[in-house]
Amino acid sequence: MKPTIQLTIVILAIFILTACSEAGKVKESEANTNLLTGLVVGQQQGKSSVMDSLAEIRGYWKGGFCSGGSCSSFTSNVSIVQDPSGFGIWASGSSYLRIIAVDTANRTFIYQYLPNDTYSPSKYTKVIWTAPTTTGCENSATKCFYYCTVYPNFATLKEAENVNLSSYSSADPTRTGCGGFGWSKALFVSSNPTNW
């Protein structure tokens, strides 16, 4: 091959490679703007989808424990609320935990402990709940539901999402089905659980 043809082929190859390497690139400022927009929109969608998914159990409830066919000790405050920043919160007793994920088809949600939690820092816990009912609710409550906290607490969100729930059953929640124990029960108190 003649040197001019070889040189022409090399120049064309360099030109094509340069054009291909520049194709699809976005300016840094535009990329940063797109990232910020995506984060804000995603955060807003995440907030509303979590709280919308929990609509049937959202509110302020009194929690008790079930064993031997009956439920009692409805002394624990249980709130499923939206905090001022818009995130779903599971507040039970003195715990205040951010809801990370909700699966309405299977009636489960996952919350995460705060990093400074004494017993489970930054761990994840899955909660299963039943459809609220207006019958069989103690203390003249207008509605109630059963819930079960799945143990142990999980190191990652993926572990909590993929935990095997085949040994959990709400068929007889006042006696068993929650890790060998009866389920907890929540009695409705108010749709407006707290004043932030």
CSV table of C-alpha atoms in Angstrom, one decimal:
chain,number,residue,atom,x,y,z
A,1,MET,CA,0.0,0.0,0.0
A,2,LYS,CA,1.2,3.5,-0.7
A,3,PRO,CA,2.1,5.7,2.2
A,4,THR,CA,-0.5,8.3,1.4
A,5,ILE,CA,-3.3,5.7,1.4
A,6,GLN,CA,-2.0,4.3,4.8
A,7,LEU,CA,-1.8,7.8,6.2
A,8,THR,CA,-5.3,8.6,5.0
A,9,ILE,CA,-6.6,5.4,6.6
A,10,VAL,CA,-4.9,6.2,9.9
A,11,ILE,CA,-6.3,9.8,9.9
A,12,LEU,CA,-9.8,8.5,9.2
A,13,ALA,CA,-9.5,5.9,12.0
A,14,ILE,CA,-8.4,8.6,14.5
A,15,PHE,CA,-11.2,10.9,13.4
A,16,ILE,CA,-13.9,8.1,13.8
A,17,LEU,CA,-12.5,7.0,17.1
A,18,THR,CA,-12.5,10.6,18.4
A,19,ALA,CA,-16.0,11.3,17.2
A,20,CYS,CA,-17.2,8.0,18.8
A,21,SER,CA,-15.6,8.8,22.1
A,22,GLU,CA,-17.2,12.2,22.3
A,23,ALA,CA,-20.7,10.9,21.3
A,24,GLY,CA,-23.2,10.8,24.1
A,25,LYS,CA,-21.1,12.9,26.5
A,26,VAL,CA,-22.9,15.5,28.5
A,27,LYS,CA,-21.4,18.7,29.9
A,28,GLU,CA,-20.6,18.5,33.6
A,29,SER,CA,-23.0,21.3,34.5
A,30,GLU,CA,-25.8,19.7,32.6
A,31,ALA,CA,-25.1,16.3,34.3
A,32,ASN,CA,-25.1,17.9,37.7
A,33,THR,CA,-28.5,19.7,37.0
A,34,ASN,CA,-29.9,16.4,35.8
A,35,LEU,CA,-28.7,14.5,38.9
A,36,LEU,CA,-30.1,17.1,41.2
A,37,THR,CA,-33.5,17.1,39.4
A,38,GLY,CA,-33.6,13.3,39.5
A,39,LEU,CA,-32.8,13.2,43.2
A,40,VAL,CA,-35.5,15.8,44.1
A,41,VAL,CA,-38.1,14.2,41.9
A,42,GLY,CA,-37.2,10.7,43.2
A,43,GLN,CA,-37.3,11.8,46.8
A,44,GLN,CA,-40.7,13.4,46.4
A,45,GLN,CA,-42.1,10.3,44.6
A,46,GLY,CA,-40.6,8.0,47.2
A,47,LYS,CA,-42.2,10.0,50.0
A,48,SER,CA,-45.7,10.1,48.5
A,49,SER,CA,-45.6,6.4,47.4
A,50,VAL,CA,-44.6,5.2,50.9
A,51,MET,CA,-47.4,7.1,52.6
A,52,ASP,CA,-49.9,6.4,49.9
A,53,SER,CA,-49.1,2.7,50.3
A,54,LEU,CA,-49.7,2.8,54.0
A,55,ALA,CA,-53.1,4.6,53.8
A,56,GLU,CA,-55.1,1.7,55.3
A,57,ILE,CA,-53.0,1.7,58.5
A,58,ARG,CA,-52.0,5.3,58.7
A,59,GLY,CA,-52.8,7.0,62.0
A,60,TYR,CA,-52.5,6.7,65.7
A,61,TRP,CA,-53.1,3.3,67.3
A,62,LYS,CA,-52.8,1.6,70.7
A,63,GLY,CA,-50.7,-1.6,70.4
A,64,GLY,CA,-51.1,-4.8,72.4
A,65,PHE,CA,-49.9,-8.4,72.3
A,66,CYS,CA,-51.8,-11.6,71.5
A,67,SER,CA,-51.3,-14.9,73.2
A,68,GLY,CA,-53.4,-18.0,74.0
A,69,GLY,CA,-56.3,-16.8,71.9
A,70,SER,CA,-56.7,-13.3,73.3
A,71,CYS,CA,-55.1,-9.9,73.0
A,72,SER,CA,-54.4,-7.4,75.8
A,73,SER,CA,-52.0,-4.8,77.2
A,74,PHE,CA,-53.0,-2.1,74.7
A,75,THR,CA,-50.6,0.4,76.3
A,76,SER,CA,-48.0,1.0,73.5
A,77,ASN,CA,-48.5,4.0,71.2
A,78,VAL,CA,-48.2,3.0,67.6
A,79,SER,CA,-48.1,5.7,64.9
A,80,ILE,CA,-47.8,5.3,61.1
A,81,VAL,CA,-47.3,8.9,60.0
A,82,GLN,CA,-45.5,11.3,57.7
A,83,ASP,CA,-42.8,13.4,59.3
A,84,PRO,CA,-42.2,17.1,58.5
A,85,SER,CA,-39.7,16.2,55.8
A,86,GLY,CA,-42.4,14.0,54.1
A,87,PHE,CA,-41.1,10.5,54.9
A,88,GLY,CA,-43.1,7.7,56.4
A,89,ILE,CA,-42.4,7.0,60.0
A,90,TRP,CA,-43.2,4.0,62.2
A,91,ALA,CA,-43.3,5.2,65.8
A,92,SER,CA,-43.8,2.6,68.4
A,93,GLY,CA,-43.2,3.3,72.1
A,94,SER,CA,-40.2,5.5,72.2
A,95,SER,CA,-38.9,4.4,68.8
A,96,TYR,CA,-39.0,6.7,65.8
A,97,LEU,CA,-38.0,4.8,62.6
A,98,ARG,CA,-38.0,5.8,59.0
A,99,ILE,CA,-40.0,3.5,56.6
A,100,ILE,CA,-37.7,2.6,53.8
A,101,ALA,CA,-39.9,0.3,51.6
A,102,VAL,CA,-43.5,-0.8,51.3
A,103,ASP,CA,-45.0,-3.8,49.6
A,104,THR,CA,-48.8,-3.4,49.6
A,105,ALA,CA,-49.5,-6.6,47.7
A,106,ASN,CA,-47.9,-8.6,50.6
A,107,ARG,CA,-48.8,-6.0,53.3
A,108,THR,CA,-45.2,-5.6,54.5
A,109,PHE,CA,-43.0,-2.6,55.1
A,110,ILE,CA,-39.4,-2.2,56.1
A,111,TYR,CA,-38.1,0.4,58.5
A,112,GLN,CA,-34.5,1.3,59.4
A,113,TYR,CA,-33.1,2.1,62.9
A,114,LEU,CA,-31.1,5.2,63.4
A,115,PRO,CA,-27.3,5.0,63.3
A,116,ASN,CA,-27.1,5.8,67.0
A,117,ASP,CA,-29.6,3.1,68.1
A,118,THR,CA,-28.4,1.2,71.1
A,119,TYR,CA,-29.3,-2.3,70.0
A,120,SER,CA,-29.7,-2.3,66.2
A,121,PRO,CA,-27.8,0.7,64.7
A,122,SER,CA,-28.7,1.2,61.0
A,123,LYS,CA,-30.3,-2.2,60.8
A,124,TYR,CA,-33.5,-3.0,58.9
A,125,THR,CA,-36.7,-4.6,60.2
A,126,LYS,CA,-39.6,-6.0,58.2
A,127,VAL,CA,-43.2,-5.7,59.5
A,128,ILE,CA,-46.2,-7.7,58.2
A,129,TRP,CA,-49.7,-6.4,58.7
A,130,THR,CA,-53.2,-7.6,58.1
A,131,ALA,CA,-56.1,-5.7,56.5
A,132,PRO,CA,-57.8,-3.5,59.1
A,133,THR,CA,-61.2,-4.8,60.2
A,134,THR,CA,-64.1,-3.2,62.1
A,135,THR,CA,-65.0,-6.4,63.9
A,136,GLY,CA,-63.4,-8.1,66.9
A,137,CYS,CA,-61.6,-4.9,68.1
A,138,GLU,CA,-61.1,-4.6,71.8
A,139,ASN,CA,-61.8,-1.6,74.0
A,140,SER,CA,-64.6,-0.3,71.6
A,141,ALA,CA,-62.1,0.6,68.9
A,142,THR,CA,-63.7,1.4,65.6
A,143,LYS,CA,-61.1,-0.6,63.7
A,144,CYS,CA,-58.0,-2.7,64.3
A,145,PHE,CA,-55.3,-4.7,62.6
A,146,TYR,CA,-52.7,-7.3,63.5
A,147,TYR,CA,-49.0,-6.8,62.8
A,148,CYS,CA,-45.9,-9.0,63.2
A,149,THR,CA,-42.3,-7.8,63.5
A,150,VAL,CA,-40.0,-10.2,61.6
A,151,TYR,CA,-36.8,-11.0,63.5
A,152,PRO,CA,-33.8,-10.8,63.5
A,153,ASN,CA,-33.0,-7.3,62.4
A,154,PHE,CA,-31.2,-7.3,59.1
A,155,ALA,CA,-27.8,-5.8,58.1
A,156,THR,CA,-29.0,-4.8,54.6
A,157,LEU,CA,-32.2,-3.7,53.0
A,158,LYS,CA,-31.8,-6.5,50.5
A,159,GLU,CA,-31.8,-9.1,53.3
A,160,ALA,CA,-34.9,-7.6,54.8
A,161,GLU,CA,-36.6,-7.5,51.4
A,162,ASN,CA,-35.7,-11.1,50.6
A,163,VAL,CA,-36.4,-12.7,54.0
A,164,ASN,CA,-38.4,-16.0,53.8
A,165,LEU,CA,-41.8,-15.4,55.3
A,166,SER,CA,-43.2,-18.9,54.7
A,167,SER,CA,-43.2,-19.6,58.4
A,168,TYR,CA,-45.3,-16.5,59.2
A,169,SER,CA,-49.0,-16.8,59.0
A,170,SER,CA,-52.0,-14.6,60.1
A,171,ALA,CA,-54.4,-17.6,60.1
A,172,ASP,CA,-54.6,-17.6,63.9
A,173,PRO,CA,-52.9,-14.3,65.0
A,174,THR,CA,-54.1,-14.4,68.5
A,175,ARG,CA,-52.2,-17.6,69.2
A,176,THR,CA,-49.3,-18.1,66.7
A,177,GLY,CA,-47.8,-17.2,63.3
A,178,CYS,CA,-45.3,-14.6,64.2
A,179,GLY,CA,-42.1,-16.4,64.8
A,180,GLY,CA,-43.7,-18.9,67.0
A,181,PHE,CA,-45.7,-16.3,68.9
A,182,GLY,CA,-49.0,-14.5,68.6
A,183,TRP,CA,-49.1,-11.3,66.6
A,184,SER,CA,-49.4,-7.8,68.0
A,185,LYS,CA,-52.6,-6.0,67.5
A,186,ALA,CA,-53.3,-2.3,66.9
A,187,LEU,CA,-56.5,-0.6,68.0
A,188,PHE,CA,-57.5,2.6,66.1
A,189,VAL,CA,-57.4,5.9,68.1
A,190,SER,CA,-57.1,8.7,65.6
A,191,SER,CA,-56.4,9.6,61.9
A,192,ASN,CA,-54.3,12.5,63.1
A,193,PRO,CA,-51.6,10.8,65.2
A,194,THR,CA,-49.5,13.7,66.2
A,195,ASN,CA,-48.8,17.4,65.9
A,196,TRP,CA,-45.3,17.9,64.5
